[in-house]
PDB file of C-alpha atoms in Angstrom:
ATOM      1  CA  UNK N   1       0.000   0.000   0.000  1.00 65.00           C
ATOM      2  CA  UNK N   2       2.776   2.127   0.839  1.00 76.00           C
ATOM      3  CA  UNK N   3       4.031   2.128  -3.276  1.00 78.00           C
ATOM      4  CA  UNK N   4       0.427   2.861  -3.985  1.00 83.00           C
ATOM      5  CA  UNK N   5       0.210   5.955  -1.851  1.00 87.00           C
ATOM      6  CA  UNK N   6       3.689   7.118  -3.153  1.00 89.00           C
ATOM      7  CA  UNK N   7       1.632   7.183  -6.816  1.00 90.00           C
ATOM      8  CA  UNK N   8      -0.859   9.296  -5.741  1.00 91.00           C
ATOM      9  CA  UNK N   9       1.546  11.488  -3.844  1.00 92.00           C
ATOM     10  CA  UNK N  10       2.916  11.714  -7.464  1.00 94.00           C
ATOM     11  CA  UNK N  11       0.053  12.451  -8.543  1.00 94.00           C
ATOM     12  CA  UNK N  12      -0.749  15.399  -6.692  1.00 93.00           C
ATOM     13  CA  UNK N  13       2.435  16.854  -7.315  1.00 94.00           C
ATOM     14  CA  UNK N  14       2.789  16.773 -10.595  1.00 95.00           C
ATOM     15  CA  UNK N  15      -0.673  17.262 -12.388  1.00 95.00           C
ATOM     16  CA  UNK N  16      -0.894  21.010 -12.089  1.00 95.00           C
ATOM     17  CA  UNK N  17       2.318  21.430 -13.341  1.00 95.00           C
ATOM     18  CA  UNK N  18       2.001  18.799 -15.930  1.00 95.00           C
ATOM     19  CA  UNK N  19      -1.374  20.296 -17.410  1.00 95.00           C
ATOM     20  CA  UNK N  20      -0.140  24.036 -17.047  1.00 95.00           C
ATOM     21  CA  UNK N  21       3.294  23.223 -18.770  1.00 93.00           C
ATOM     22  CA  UNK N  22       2.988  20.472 -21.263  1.00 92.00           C
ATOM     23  CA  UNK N  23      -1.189  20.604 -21.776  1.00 93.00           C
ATOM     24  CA  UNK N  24      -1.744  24.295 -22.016  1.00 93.00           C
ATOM     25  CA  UNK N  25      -4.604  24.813 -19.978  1.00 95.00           C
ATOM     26  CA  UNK N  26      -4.919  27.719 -17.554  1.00 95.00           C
ATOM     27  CA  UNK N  27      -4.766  26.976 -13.903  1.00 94.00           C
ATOM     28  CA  UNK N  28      -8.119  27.914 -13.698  1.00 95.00           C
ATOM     29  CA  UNK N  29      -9.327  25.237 -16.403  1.00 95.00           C
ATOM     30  CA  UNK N  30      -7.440  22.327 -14.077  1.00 95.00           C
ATOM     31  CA  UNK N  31      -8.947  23.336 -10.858  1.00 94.00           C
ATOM     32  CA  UNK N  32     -12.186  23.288 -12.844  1.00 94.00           C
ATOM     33  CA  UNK N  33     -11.886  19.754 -14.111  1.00 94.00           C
ATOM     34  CA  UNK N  34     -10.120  18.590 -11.065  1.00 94.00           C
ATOM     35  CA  UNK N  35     -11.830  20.229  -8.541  1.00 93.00           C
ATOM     36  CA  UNK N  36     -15.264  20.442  -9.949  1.00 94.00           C
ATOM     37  CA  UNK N  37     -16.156  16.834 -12.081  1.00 95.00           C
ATOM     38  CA  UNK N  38     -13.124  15.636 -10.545  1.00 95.00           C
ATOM     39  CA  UNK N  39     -14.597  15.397  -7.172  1.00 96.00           C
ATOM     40  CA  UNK N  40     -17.984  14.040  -8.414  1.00 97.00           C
ATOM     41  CA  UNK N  41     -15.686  10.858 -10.079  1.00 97.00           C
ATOM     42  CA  UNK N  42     -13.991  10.720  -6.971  1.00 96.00           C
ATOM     43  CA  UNK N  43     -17.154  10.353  -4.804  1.00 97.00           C
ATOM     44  CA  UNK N  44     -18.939   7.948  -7.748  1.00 97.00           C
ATOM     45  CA  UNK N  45     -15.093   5.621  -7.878  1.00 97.00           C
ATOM     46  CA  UNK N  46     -15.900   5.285  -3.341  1.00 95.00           C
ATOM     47  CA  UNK N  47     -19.370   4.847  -3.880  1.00 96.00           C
ATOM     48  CA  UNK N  48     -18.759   1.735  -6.803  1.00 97.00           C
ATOM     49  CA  UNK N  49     -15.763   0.723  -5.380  1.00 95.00           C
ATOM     50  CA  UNK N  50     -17.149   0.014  -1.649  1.00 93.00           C
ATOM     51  CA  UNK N  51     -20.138  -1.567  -3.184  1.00 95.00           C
ATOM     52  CA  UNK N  52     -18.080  -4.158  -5.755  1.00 95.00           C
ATOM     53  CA  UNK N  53     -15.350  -4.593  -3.057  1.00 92.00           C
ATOM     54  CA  UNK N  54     -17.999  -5.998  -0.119  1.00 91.00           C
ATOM     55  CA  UNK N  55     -19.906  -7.903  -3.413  1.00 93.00           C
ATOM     56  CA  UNK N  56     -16.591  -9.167  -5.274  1.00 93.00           C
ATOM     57  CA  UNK N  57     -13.823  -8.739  -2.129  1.00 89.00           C
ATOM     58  CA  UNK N  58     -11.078  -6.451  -2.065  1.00 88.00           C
ATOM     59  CA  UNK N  59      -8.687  -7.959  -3.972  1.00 89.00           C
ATOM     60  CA  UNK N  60     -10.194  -8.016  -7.330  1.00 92.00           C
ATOM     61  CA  UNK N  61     -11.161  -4.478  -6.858  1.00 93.00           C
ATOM     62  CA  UNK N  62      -7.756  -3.178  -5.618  1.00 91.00           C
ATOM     63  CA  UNK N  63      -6.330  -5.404  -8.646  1.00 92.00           C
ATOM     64  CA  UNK N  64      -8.866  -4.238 -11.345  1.00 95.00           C
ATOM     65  CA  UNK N  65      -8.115  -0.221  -9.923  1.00 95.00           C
ATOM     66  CA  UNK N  66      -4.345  -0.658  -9.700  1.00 94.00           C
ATOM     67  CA  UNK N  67      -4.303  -1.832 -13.375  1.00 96.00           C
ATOM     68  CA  UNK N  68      -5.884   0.509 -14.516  1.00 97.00           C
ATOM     69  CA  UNK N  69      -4.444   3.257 -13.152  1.00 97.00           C
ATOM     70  CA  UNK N  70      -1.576   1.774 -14.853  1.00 97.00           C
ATOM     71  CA  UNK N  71      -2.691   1.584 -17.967  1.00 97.00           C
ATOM     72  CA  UNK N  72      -3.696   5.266 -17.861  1.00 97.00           C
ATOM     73  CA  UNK N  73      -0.139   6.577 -16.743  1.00 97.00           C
ATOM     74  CA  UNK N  74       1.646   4.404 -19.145  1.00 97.00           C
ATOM     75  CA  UNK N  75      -0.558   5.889 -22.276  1.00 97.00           C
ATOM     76  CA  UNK N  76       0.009   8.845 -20.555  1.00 96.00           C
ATOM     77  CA  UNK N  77       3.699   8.325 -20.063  1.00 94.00           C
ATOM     78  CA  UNK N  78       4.927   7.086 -23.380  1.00 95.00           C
ATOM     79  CA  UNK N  79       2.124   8.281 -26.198  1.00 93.00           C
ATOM     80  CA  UNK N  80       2.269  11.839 -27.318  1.00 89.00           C
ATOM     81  CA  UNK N  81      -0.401  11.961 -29.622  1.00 93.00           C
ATOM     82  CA  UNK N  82      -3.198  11.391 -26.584  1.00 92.00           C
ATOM     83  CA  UNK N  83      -1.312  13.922 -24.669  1.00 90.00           C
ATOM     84  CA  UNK N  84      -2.316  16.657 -27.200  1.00 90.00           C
ATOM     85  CA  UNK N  85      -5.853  15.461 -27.867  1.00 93.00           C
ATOM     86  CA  UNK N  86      -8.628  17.460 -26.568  1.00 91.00           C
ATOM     87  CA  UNK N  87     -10.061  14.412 -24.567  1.00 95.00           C
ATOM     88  CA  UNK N  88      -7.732  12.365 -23.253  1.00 96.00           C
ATOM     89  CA  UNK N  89      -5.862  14.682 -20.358  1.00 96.00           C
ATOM     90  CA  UNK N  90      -9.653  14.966 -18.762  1.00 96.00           C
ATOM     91  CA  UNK N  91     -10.142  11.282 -19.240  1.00 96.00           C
ATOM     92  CA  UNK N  92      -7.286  10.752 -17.627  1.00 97.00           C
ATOM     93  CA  UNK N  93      -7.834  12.875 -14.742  1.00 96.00           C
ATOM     94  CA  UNK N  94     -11.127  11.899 -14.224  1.00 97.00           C
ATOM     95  CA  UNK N  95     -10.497   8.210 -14.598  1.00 97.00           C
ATOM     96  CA  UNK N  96      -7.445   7.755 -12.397  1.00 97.00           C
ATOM     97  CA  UNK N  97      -9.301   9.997  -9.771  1.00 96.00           C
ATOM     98  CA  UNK N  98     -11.742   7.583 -10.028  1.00 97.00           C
ATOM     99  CA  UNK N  99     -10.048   4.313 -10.249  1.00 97.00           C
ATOM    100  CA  UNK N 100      -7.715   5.552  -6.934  1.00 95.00           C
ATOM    101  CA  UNK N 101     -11.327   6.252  -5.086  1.00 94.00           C
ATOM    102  CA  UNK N 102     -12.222   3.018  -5.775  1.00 95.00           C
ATOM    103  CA  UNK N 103      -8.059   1.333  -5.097  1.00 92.00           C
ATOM    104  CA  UNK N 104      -8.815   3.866  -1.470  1.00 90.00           C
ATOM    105  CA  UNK N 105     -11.966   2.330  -0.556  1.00 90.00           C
ATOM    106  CA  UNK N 106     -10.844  -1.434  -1.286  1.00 89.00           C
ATOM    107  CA  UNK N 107      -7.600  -0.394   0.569  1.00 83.00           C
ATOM    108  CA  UNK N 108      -9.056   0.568   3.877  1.00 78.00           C
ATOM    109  CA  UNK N 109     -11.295  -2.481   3.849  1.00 79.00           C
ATOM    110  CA  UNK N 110      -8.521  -4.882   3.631  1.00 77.00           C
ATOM    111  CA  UNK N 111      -6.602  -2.882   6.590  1.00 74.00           C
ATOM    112  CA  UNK N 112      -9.873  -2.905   8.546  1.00 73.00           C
ATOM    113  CA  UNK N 113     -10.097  -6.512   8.033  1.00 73.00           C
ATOM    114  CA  UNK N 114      -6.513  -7.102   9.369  1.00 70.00           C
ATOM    115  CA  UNK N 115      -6.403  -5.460  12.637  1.00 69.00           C
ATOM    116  CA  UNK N 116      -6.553  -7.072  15.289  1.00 75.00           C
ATOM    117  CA  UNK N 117      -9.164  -6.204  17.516  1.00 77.00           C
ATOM    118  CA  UNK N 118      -6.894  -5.851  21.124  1.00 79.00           C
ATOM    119  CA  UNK N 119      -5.277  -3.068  19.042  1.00 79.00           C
ATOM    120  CA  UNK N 120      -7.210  -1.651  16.258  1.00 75.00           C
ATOM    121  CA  UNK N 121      -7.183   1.450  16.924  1.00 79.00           C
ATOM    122  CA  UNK N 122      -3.317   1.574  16.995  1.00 82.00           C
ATOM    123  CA  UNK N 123      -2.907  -0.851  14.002  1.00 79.00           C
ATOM    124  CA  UNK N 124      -5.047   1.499  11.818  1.00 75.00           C
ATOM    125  CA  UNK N 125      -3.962   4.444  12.686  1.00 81.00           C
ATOM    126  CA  UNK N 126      -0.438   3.060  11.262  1.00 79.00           C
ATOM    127  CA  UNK N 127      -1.684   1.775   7.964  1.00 76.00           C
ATOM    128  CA  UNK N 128      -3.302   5.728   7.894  1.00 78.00           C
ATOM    129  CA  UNK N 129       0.151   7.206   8.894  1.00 84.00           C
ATOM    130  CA  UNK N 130       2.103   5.324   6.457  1.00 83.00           C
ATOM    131  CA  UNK N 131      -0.139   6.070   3.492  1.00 82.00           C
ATOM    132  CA  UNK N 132       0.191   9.551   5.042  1.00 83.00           C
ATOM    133  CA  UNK N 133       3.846   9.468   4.712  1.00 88.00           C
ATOM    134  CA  UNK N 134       3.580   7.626   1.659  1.00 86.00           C
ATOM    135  CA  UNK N 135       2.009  10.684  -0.010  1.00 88.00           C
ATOM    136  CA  UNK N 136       5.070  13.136   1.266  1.00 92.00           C
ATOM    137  CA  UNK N 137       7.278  10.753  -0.456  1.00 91.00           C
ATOM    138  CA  UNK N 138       5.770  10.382  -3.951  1.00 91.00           C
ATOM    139  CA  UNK N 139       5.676  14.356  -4.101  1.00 92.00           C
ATOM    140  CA  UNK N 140       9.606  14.345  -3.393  1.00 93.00           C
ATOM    141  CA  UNK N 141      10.182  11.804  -5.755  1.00 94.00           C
ATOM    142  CA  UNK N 142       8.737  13.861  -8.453  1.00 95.00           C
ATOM    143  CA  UNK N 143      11.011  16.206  -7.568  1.00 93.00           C
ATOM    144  CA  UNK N 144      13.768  13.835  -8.062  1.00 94.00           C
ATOM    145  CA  UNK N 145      12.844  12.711 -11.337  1.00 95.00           C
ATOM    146  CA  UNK N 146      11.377  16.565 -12.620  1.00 92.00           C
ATOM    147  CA  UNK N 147      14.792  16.277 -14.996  1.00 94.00           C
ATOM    148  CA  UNK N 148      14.505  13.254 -16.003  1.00 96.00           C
ATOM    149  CA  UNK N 149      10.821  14.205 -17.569  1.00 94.00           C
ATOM    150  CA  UNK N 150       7.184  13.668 -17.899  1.00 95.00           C
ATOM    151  CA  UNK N 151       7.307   9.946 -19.578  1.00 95.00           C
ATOM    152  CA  UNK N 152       9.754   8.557 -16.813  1.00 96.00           C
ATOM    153  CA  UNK N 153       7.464  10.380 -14.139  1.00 96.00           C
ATOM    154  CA  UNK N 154       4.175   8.539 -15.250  1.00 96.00           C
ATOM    155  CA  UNK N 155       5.930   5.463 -15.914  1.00 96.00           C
ATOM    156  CA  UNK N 156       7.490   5.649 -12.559  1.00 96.00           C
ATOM    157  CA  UNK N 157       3.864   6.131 -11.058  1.00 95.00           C
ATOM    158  CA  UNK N 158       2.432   3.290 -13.148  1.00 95.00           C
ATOM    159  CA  UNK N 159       5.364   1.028 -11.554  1.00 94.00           C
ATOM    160  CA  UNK N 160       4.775   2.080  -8.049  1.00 92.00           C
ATOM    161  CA  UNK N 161       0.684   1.128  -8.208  1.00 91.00           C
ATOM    162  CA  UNK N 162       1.390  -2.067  -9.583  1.00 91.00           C
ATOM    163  CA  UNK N 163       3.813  -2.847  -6.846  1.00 88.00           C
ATOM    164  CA  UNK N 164       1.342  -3.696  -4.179  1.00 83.00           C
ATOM    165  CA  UNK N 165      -0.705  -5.948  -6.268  1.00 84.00           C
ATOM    166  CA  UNK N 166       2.187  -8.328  -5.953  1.00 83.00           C
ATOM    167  CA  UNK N 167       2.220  -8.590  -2.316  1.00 79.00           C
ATOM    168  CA  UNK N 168      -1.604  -8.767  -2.179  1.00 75.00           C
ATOM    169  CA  UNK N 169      -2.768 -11.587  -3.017  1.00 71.00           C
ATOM    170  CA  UNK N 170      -0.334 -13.807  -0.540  1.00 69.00           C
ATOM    171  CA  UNK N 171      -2.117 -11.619   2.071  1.00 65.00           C
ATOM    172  CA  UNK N 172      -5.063 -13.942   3.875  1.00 67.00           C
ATOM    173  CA  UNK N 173      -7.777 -11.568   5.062  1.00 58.00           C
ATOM    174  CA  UNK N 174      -9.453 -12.661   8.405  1.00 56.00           C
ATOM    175  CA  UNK N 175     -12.888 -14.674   7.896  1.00 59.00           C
ATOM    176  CA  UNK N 176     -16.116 -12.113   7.796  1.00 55.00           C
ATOM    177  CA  UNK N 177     -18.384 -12.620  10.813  1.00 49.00           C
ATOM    178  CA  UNK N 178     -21.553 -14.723   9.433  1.00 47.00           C
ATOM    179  CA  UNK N 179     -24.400 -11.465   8.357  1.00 48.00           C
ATOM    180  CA  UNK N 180     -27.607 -11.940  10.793  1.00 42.00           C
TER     181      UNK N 180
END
């Protein structure tokens, strides 16, 4: 999870500049996609991806999300021609803001589902604080790779949020109490 977060601290840091810079639009144009439709994908990605994670479990919705915010940062990474077509920058933003809503959701499920009750509380708050930390790192590793440019940046990111899926699926999540 912690390779995950880095991604998305990645993320953060380097959209703005990315769609100012190599995009063209104005500042105010990303905030409006971002912030406005951006937060509606966000809210509809939690809102699917808690529903298919408790119907299909976690790990095929963490796995289908992971991939394909991937996919996106590797077409985004590596193919020119989409980067200067009219649609896909916003289907990018909006997608991967949607796909990590739904990678979140399944996320905090599975850590739910591994704490151990004596120490919940504690155990959680850990899994928070190194996603937390996480976050800080991804935006300084942008900075590391700012001269090495845009395609190594989203193909970095599309590495780190494939990492976790490897270590997943060895993980064995704690049997659900039996639904009244």
């Amino acid at each position: 999870a912690y390779a995950a977060s880095v991604m998305v601290g990645m993320r953060v840091a380097v959209m703005p500049v990315f769609y100012t810079q190599e995009i063209g639009w104005t500042d105010e144009h990303y905030s409006q996609i971002e912030g406005g439709i951006g937060s509606i994908a966000g809210v509809v990605g939690a809102l699917i991806g808690g529903f298919l994670a408790d119907r299909l479990g976690v790990k095929p919705i963490g796995t289908a999300s992971g991939v394909g915010i991937s996919a996106f940062c590797v077409a985004m990474g590596v193919s020119e021609e989409l980067r200067a077509s009219a649609m896909f920058p916003i289907v990018f933003l909006l997608g991967t803001t949607f796909l990590i809503s739904m990678m979140t959701v399944a996320s905090f499920s599975l850590f739910m589902r591994l704490c151990t009750a004596a120490v919940a509380g504690t155990q959680y708050t850990l899994y928070m604080s190194m996603a937390n930390l996480a976050r800080v790192s991804g935006a300084g590793l942008v900075a590391v790779l700012e001269e090495a440019g845009y395609r190594t940046i989203f193909l970095v990111m599309a590495g780190a949020i494939i990492v976790p899926l490897l270590f997943l699926y060895p993980i064995r999540e704690p049997e659900r109490a039996a639904e009244a």
